[in-house]
Coordinates of C-alpha atoms in Angstrom, one line a residue:
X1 CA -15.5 67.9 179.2
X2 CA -19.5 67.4 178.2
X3 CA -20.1 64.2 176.2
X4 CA -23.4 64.9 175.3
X5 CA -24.2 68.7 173.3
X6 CA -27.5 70.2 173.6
X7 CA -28.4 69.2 170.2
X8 CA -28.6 65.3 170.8
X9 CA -30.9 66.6 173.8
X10 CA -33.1 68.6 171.1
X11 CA -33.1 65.3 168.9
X12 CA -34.0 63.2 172.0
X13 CA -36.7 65.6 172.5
X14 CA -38.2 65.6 169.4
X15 CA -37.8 61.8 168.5
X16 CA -37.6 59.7 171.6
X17 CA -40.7 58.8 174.1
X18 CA -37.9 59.5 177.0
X19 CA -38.6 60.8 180.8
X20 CA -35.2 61.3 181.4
X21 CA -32.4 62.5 179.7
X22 CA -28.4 62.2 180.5
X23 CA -26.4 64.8 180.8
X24 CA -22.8 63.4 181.2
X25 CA -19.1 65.2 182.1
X26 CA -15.8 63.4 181.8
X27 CA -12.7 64.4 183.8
X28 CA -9.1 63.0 182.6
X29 CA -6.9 62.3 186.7
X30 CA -4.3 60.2 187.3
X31 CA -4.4 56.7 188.0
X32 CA -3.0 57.6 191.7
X33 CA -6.5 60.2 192.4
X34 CA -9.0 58.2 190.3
X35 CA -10.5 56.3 193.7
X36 CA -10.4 57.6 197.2
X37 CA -7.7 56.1 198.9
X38 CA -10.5 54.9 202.0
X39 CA -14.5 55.4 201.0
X40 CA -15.3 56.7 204.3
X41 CA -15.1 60.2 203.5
X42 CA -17.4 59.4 200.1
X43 CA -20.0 57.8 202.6
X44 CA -19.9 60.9 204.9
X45 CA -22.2 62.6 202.4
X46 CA -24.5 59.7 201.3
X47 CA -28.3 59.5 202.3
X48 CA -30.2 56.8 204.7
X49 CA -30.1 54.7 201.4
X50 CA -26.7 54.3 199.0
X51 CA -24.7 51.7 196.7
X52 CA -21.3 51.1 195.2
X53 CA -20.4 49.0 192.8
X54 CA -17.0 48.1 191.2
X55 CA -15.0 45.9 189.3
X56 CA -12.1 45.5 192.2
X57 CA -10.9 42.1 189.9
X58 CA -10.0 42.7 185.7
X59 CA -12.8 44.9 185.4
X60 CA -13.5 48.7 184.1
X61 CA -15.9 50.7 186.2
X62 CA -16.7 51.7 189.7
X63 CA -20.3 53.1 190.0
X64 CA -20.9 55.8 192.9
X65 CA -24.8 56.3 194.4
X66 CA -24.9 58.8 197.1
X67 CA -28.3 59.9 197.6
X68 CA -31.0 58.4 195.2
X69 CA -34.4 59.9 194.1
X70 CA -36.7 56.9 195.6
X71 CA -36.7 53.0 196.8
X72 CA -38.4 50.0 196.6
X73 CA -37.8 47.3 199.3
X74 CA -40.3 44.9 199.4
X75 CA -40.9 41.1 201.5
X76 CA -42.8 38.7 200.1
X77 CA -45.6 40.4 197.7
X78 CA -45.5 44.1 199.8
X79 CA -43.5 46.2 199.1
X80 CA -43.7 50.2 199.8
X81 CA -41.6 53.0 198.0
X82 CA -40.1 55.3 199.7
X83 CA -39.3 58.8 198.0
X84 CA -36.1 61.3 199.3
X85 CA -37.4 64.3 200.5
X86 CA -34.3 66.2 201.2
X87 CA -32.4 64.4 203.6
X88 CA -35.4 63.0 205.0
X89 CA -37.1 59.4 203.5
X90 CA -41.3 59.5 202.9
X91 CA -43.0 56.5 202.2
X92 CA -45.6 57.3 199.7
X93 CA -47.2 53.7 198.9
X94 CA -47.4 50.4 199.7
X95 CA -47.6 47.6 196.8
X96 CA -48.8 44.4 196.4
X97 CA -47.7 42.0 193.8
X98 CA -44.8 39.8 192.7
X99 CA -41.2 40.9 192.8
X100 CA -40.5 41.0 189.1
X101 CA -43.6 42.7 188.5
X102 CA -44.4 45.4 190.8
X103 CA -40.2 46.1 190.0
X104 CA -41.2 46.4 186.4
X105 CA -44.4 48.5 187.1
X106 CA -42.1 51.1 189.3
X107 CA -39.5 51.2 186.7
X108 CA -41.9 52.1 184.3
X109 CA -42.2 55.8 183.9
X110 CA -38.2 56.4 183.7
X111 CA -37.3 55.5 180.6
X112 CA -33.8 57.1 179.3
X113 CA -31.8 56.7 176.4
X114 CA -28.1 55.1 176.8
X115 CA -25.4 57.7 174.4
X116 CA -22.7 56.4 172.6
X117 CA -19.2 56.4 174.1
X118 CA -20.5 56.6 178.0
X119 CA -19.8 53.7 180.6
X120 CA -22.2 50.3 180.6
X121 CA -24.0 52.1 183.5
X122 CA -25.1 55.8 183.3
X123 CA -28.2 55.7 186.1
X124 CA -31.1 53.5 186.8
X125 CA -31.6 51.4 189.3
X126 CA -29.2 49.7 191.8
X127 CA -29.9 46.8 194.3
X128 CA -30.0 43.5 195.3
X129 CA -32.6 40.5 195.0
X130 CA -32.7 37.9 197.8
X131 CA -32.3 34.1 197.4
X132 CA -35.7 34.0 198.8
X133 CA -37.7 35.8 195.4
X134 CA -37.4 32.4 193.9
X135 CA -40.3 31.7 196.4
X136 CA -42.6 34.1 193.9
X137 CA -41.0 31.9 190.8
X138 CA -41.5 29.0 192.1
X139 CA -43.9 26.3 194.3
X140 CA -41.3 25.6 197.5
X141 CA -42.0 24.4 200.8
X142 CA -41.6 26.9 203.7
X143 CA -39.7 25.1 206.5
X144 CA -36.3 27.3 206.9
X145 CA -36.3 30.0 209.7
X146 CA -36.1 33.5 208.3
X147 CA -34.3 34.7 211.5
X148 CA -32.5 37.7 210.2
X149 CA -35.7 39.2 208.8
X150 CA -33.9 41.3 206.0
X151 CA -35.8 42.5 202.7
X152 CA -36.2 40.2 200.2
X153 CA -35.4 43.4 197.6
X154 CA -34.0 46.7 197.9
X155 CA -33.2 48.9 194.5
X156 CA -32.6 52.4 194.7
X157 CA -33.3 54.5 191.7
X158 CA -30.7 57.0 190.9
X159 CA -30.5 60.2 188.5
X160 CA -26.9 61.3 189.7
X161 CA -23.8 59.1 189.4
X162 CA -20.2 59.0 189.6
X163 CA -18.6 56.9 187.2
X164 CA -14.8 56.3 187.9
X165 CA -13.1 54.6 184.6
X166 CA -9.9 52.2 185.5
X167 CA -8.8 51.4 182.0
X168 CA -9.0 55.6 180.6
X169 CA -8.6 56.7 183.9
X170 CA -11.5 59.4 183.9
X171 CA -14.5 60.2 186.3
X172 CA -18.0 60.4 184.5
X173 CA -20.3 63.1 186.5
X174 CA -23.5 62.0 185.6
X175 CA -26.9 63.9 185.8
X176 CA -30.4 62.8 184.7
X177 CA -33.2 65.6 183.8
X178 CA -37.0 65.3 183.4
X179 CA -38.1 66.3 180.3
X180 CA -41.1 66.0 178.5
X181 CA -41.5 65.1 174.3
X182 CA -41.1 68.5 171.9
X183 CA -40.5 70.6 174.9
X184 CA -39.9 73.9 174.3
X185 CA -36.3 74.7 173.0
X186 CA -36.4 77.3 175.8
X187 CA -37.2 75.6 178.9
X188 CA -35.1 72.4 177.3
X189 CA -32.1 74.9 177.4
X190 CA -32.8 76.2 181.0
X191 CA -32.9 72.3 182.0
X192 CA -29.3 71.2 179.6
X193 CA -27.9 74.1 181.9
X194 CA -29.0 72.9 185.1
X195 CA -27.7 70.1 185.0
X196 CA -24.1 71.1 183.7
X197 CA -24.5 72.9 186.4
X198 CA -25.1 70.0 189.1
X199 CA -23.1 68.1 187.2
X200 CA -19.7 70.5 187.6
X201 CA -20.4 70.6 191.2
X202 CA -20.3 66.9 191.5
X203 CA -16.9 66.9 189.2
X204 CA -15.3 69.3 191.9
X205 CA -16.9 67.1 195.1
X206 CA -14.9 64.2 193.4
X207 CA -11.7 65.8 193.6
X208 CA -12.3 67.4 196.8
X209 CA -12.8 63.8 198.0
X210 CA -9.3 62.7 196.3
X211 CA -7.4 65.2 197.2
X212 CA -8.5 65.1 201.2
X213 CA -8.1 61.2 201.2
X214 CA -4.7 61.5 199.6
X215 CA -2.7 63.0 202.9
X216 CA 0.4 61.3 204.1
X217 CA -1.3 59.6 207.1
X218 CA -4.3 57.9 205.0
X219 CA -1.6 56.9 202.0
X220 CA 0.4 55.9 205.1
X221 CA -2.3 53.7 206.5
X222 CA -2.9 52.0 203.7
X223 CA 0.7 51.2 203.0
X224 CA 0.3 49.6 206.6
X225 CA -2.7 47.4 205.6
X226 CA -1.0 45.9 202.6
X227 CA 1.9 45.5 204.5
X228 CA 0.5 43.5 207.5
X229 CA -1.3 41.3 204.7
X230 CA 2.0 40.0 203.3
X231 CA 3.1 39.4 206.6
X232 CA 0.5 37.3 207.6
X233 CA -0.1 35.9 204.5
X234 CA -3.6 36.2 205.6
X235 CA -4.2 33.3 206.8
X236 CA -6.9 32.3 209.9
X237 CA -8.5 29.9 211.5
X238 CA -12.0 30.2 210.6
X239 CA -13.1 27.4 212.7
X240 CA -11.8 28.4 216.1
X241 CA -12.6 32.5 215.8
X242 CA -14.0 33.3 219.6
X243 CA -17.6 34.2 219.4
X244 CA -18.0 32.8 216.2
X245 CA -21.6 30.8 215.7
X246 CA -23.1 29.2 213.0
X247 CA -26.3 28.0 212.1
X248 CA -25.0 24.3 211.3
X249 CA -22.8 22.3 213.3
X250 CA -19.7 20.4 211.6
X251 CA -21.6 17.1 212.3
X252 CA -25.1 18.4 211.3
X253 CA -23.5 19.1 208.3
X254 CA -22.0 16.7 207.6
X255 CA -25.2 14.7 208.2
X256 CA -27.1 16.9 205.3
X257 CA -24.1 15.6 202.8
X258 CA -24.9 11.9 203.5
X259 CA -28.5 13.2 203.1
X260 CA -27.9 14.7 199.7
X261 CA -26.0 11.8 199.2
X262 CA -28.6 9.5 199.4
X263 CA -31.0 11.9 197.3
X264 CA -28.4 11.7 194.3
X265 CA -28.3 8.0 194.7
X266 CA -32.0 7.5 194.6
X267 CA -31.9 9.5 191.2
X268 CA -33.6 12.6 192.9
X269 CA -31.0 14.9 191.5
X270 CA -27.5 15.6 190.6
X271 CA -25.7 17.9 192.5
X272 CA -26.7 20.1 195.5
X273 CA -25.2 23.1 197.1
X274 CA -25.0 23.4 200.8
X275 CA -24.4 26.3 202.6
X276 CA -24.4 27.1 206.3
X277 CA -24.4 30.8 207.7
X278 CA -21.3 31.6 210.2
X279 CA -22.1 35.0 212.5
X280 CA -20.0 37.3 214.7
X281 CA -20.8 39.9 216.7
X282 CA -18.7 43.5 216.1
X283 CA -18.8 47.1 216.3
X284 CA -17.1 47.7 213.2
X285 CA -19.0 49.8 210.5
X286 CA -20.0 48.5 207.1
X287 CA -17.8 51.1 205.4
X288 CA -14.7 49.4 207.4
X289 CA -15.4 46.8 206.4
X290 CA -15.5 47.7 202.6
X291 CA -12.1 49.2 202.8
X292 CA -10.6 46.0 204.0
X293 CA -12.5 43.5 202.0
X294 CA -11.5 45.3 198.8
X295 CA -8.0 44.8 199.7
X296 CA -8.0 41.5 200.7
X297 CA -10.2 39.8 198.4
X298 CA -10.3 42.0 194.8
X299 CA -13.2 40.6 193.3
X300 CA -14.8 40.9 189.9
X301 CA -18.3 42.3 191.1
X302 CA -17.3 44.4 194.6
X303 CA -19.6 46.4 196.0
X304 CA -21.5 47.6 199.3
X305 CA -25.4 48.7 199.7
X306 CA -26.7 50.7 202.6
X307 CA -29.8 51.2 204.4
X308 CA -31.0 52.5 207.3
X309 CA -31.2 48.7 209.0
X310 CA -28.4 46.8 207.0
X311 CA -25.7 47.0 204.7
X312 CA -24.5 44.3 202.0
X313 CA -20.4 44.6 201.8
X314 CA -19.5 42.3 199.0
X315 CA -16.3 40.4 196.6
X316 CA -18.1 38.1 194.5
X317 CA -16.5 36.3 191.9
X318 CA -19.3 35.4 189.5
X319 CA -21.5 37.4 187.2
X320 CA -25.5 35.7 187.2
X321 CA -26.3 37.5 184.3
X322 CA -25.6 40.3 182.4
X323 CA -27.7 41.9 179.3
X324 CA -25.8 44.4 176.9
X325 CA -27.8 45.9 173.9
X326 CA -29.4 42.6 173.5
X327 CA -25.9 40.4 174.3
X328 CA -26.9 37.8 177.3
X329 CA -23.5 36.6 179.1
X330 CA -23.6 34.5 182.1
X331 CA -20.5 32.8 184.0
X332 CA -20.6 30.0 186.2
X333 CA -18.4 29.0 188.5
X334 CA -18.2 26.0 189.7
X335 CA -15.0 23.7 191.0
X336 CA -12.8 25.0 194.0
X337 CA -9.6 24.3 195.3
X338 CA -7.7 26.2 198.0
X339 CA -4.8 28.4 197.1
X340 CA -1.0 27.3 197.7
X341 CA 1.0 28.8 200.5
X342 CA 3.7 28.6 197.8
X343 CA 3.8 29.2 194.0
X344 CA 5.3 25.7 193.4
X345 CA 1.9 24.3 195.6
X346 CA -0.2 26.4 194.1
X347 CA 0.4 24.8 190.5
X348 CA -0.1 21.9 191.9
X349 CA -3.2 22.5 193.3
X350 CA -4.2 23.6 190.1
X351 CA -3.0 20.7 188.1
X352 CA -5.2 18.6 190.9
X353 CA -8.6 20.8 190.4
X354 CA -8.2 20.9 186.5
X355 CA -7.4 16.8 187.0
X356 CA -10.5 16.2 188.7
X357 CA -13.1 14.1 187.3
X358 CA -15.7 15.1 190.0
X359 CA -14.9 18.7 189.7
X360 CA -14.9 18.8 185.7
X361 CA -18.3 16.8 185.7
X362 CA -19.9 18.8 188.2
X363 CA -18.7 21.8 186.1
X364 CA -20.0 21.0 183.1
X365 CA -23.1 19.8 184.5
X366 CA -23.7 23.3 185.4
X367 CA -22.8 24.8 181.9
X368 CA -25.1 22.9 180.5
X369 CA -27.4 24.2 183.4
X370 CA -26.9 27.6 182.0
X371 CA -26.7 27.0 178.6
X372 CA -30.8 25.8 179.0
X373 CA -31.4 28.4 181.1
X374 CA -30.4 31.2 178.7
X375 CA -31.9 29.3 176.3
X376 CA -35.2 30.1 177.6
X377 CA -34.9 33.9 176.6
X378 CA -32.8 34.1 173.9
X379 CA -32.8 33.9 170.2
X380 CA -33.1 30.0 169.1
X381 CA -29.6 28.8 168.1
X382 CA -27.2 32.1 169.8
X383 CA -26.6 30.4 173.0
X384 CA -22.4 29.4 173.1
X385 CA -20.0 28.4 174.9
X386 CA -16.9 30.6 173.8
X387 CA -14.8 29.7 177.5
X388 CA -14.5 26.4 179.4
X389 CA -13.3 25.4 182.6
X390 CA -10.6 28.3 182.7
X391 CA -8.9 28.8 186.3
X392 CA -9.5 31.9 187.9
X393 CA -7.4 32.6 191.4
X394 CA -8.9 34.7 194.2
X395 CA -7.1 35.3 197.6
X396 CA -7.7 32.1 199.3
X397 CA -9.2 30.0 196.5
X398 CA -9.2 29.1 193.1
X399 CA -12.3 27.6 191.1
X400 CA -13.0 26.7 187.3
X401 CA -14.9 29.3 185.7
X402 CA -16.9 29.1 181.6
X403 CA -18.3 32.1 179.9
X404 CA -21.8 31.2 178.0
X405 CA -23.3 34.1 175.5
X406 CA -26.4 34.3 173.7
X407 CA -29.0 36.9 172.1
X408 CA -31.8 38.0 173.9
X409 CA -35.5 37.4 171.7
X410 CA -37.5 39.4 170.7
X411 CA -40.4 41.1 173.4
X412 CA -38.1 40.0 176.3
X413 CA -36.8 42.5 178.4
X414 CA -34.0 42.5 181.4
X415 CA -36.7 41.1 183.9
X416 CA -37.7 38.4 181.5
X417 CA -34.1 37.1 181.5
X418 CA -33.8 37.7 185.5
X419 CA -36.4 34.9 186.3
X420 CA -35.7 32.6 183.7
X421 CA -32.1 32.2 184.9
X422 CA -32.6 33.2 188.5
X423 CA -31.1 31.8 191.3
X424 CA -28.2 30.9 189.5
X425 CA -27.6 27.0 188.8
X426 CA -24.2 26.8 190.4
X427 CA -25.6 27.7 193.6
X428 CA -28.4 24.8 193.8
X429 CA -27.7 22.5 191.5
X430 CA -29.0 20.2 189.4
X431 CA -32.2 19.7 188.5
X432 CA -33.0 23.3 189.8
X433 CA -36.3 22.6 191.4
X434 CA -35.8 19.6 193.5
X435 CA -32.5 20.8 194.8
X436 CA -33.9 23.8 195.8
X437 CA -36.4 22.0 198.2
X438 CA -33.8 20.0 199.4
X439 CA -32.2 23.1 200.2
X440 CA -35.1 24.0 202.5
X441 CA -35.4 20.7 204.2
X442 CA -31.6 20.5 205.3
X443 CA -30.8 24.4 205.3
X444 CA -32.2 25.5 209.0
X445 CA -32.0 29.4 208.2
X446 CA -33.5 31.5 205.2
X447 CA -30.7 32.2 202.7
X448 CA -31.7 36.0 202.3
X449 CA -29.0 38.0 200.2
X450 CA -27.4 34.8 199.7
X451 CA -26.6 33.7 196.3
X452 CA -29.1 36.1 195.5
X453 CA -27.9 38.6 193.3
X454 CA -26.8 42.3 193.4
X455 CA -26.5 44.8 190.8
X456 CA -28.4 47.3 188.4
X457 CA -30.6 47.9 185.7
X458 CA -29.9 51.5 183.4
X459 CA -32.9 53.2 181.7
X460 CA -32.7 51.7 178.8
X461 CA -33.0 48.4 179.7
X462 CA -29.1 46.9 180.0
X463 CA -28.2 45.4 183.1
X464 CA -25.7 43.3 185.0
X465 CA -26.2 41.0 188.1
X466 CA -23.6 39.2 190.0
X467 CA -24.2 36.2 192.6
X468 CA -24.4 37.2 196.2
X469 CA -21.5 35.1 196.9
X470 CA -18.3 36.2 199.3
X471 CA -20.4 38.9 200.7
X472 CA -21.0 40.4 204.9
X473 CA -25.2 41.0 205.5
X474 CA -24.1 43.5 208.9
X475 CA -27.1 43.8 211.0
X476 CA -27.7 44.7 214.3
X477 CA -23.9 44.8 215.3
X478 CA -24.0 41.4 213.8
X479 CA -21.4 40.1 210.6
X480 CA -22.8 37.1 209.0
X481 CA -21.1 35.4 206.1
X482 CA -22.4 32.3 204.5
X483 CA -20.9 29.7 201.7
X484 CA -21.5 26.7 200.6
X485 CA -20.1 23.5 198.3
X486 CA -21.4 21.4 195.4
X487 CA -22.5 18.0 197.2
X488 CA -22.1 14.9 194.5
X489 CA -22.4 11.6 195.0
X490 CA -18.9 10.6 196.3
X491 CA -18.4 13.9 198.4
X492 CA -16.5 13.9 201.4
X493 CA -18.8 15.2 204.1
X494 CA -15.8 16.7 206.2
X495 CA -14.1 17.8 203.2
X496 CA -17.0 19.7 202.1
X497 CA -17.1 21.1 205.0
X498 CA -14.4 22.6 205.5
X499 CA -14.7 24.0 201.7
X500 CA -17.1 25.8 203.1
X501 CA -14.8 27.5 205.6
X502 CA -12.2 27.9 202.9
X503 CA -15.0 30.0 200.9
X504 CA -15.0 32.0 203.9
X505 CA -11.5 33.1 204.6
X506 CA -11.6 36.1 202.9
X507 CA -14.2 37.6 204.5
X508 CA -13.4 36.6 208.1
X509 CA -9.8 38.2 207.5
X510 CA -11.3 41.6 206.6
X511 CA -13.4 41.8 209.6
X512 CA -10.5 40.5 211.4
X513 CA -8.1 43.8 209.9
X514 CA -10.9 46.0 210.5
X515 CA -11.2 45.0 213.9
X516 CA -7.2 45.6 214.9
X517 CA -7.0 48.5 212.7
X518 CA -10.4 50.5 213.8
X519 CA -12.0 53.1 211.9
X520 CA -10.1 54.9 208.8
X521 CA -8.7 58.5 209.6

């Protein structure tokens, strides 16, 4: 069914100063052949470059990039953009400048409108920002290896998309058109039809995908994976996985606590968060991976991004930001307890993280962390708290999680709010600054994607942006997973530790899955 008639593309014509204009399809399916039951066969047809993202956790929408029109990746202040030409990548510039900007200056000629009655995210751009961008925002000291070497951005700009609704159950087939202002109603007829055209073909590519990934031995398979979870009650041993490395030992971090420790009691800061990177070598493939991690760990902001020398396979919990028709919503998430093998000792491991002084202070520390950073882009008096310190349960963890809202002001736009709340306070601490070159001096290893943030912007200007929390950087043959805990004054350094491994249980276990099960069929 088309959403959008010819008409509103005649009225868009003649009144909007647009370079692109939507043309959208919706297809009513079953709840059963909405999704794929594995993504490989999806990723079969993507380019060098793609990006899923989806609410595996509570949420609406799973967004589909297969093969976008160009890229920026850049490191440091170069970058170079990269146009598709076919099935072969060009790189037509390089760029020099700061992140935000020379994003904002490459966005620039794309504007579309955003219809009525269409999912938050019709096309645009998707990505990820690294930890390290706060380097352009900010004066830090430059002490922490950047071993891994990985982008400090990468967003893809698309003008096709699948959109798969969970709450309607209907896939959006999304096409995006140059056209110029008070084109001719001729050749802005030719190009309406085009792309209901392209746009029906990639309605019956979606269903071709369902219906080959719904066979008896892929529904089978997948029975199998859910089953060996409840068997195991997917529990591991992070600590003693062979082959396992990491860039901190137990006693080196413990050290940094006592370090922080001392910083918080010489009045330096608040709060710090500490993170070391754990790394295993395997030859299982990103999109593996995915499959697995979806299962184990549904997450409100999944998602995996692809490129020719790494992929991001991701289940964070927590939304950085998010910018709706001028609505600012951020969530932090900070307090964490492990979950219960059983329901009756998982209430009470509840009862013990909502009964927490350290955890409630530290948490609404951070709010208030938020609340002045949103604060710096909004409209004076809009910012809110509507949601405090509710408990949110994941597979291996639980944390306290608030809700804070505001308006954006006016002559701010998405990248405005990015850097005034970016990296997100819950994954420094408190005062921002300070901890984060306290992060440098104790960290050994560049964060990179970590607690960076991952997500898109549309053509009109909306956007949404997790953390880069709970999420696999594969490169190499290499799985690396790093997380982190909220040092305060009276941590426990081996409890905070070990936190740390909890954090990571999740991921470990997919990779673990993938490697018994092997490849999907």
């Amino acid at each position: 069914m088309e959403v959008i008639a010819l008409k509103q593309w005649e009225r868009w014509s003649n009144d909007g100063d647009y370079a692109l204009l939507p043309y959208v399809r919706k297809l009513a399916l079953d709840s059963e052949s909405l999704l794929p039951v594995f993504w490989d066969l999806v990723w079969k047809e993507a380019s060098a470059y793609g990006c899923l993202l989806e609410s595996g956790k509570g949420g609406r929408y799973t967004i589909v990039g297969l093969r976008p029109e160009s890229v920026i990746e850049g490191k440091g202040d170069r970058a170079r953009i990269l146009e598709r030409r076919d099935e072969d990548w060009v790189e037509t510039s390089v760029v020099e400048g700061a992140p935000l900007t020379l994003l904002r200056e490459w966005m620039s000629p794309w504007a579309g409108p955003r219809p009525d009655g269409v999912p938050d995210c019709i096309g645009g751009i998707l990505g990820f920002w690294s930890y390290d961008i706060v380097r352009s925002l900010e004066r830090l000291p430059v002490l922490a290896r950047d071993d891994l070497d990985l982008p400090d951005y990468v967003f893809q700009r698309y003008e096709e998309l699948w959109i798969a609704d969970h709450r309607d159950n209907e896939i959006y087939s999304v096409v995006h058109v140059h056209c110029e202002t008070g084109m001719d109603a001729t050749a802005l007829g030719q190009r309406y039809r085009d792309a209901q055209h392209r746009a029906m073909e990639m309605e019956r590519q979606w269903l071709k995908w369902s219906s080959a990934s719904r066979t008896a031995d892929r529904i089978g398979r997948a029975s199998e994976m859910r089953s060996k979870m409840d068997r195991d009650q997917m529990q591991i041993d992070v600590e003693n996985i062979p082959g396992l490395t990491t860039s901190m030992s137990k006693s080196d971090y413990q050290s940094a606590v006592r370090r922080i420790r001392e910083y918080i009691g010489q009045g330096d800061v608040f709060q710090v968060n500490l993170s070391f990177r754990q790394s295993l070598r395997t030859d299982i493939s990103p999109e593996t991976l995915y499959d697995w991690l979806r299962l184990v760990n549904p997450s409100p902001y999944m998602g995996m991004l692809r490129s020719p020398d790494f992929a991001l396979v991701s289940a964070s919990p927590e939304l950085l930001v998010k910018l709706d028709e001028g609505r600012l919503s951020t969530r932090p998430i900070a307090g964490t307890r492990r979950r219960g093998l059983t329901p009756e000792e998982d209430r009470a491991m509840e009862a013990e993280l909502l009964a927490s002084e350290k955890e409630r202070a530290e948490h609404v520390m951070l709010v208030d962390l938020e609340r002045n950073d949103l604060g710096r882009v909004a409209e004076y008096g809009t910012v809110k708290v509507p949601e405090l310190m509710t408990v949110e349960r994941y597979s291996h963890v639980m944390h306290l999680v608030s809700q804070v809202e505001g308006r954006i002001a006016q002559g701010k736009d998405a990248l405005d709010v990015l850097a005034a709340v970016f990296p997100g306070g819950t994954i420094t601490g408190a005062p921002k600054i300070r901890t984060m070159e306290i992060i440098e001096e104790l960290e050994p290893t560049r964060r990179g994607p970590y607690t960076g943030s991952m997500g898109w912007i549309d053509y009109n200007g909306n956007m949404e942006f997790n953390i880069i929390i709970r999420t696999i950087t594969v490169k190499n043959g290499v799985c690396h997973i790093q997380a982190g805990a909220g040092i305060v004054i009276d941590s426990e350094p081996e409890r905070e530790f070990y936190e740390c491994l909890n954090k990571a249980k999740a991921l470990w276990k997919a990779v673990q899955y993938s490697e018994g099960q092997g490849e999907p069929i």
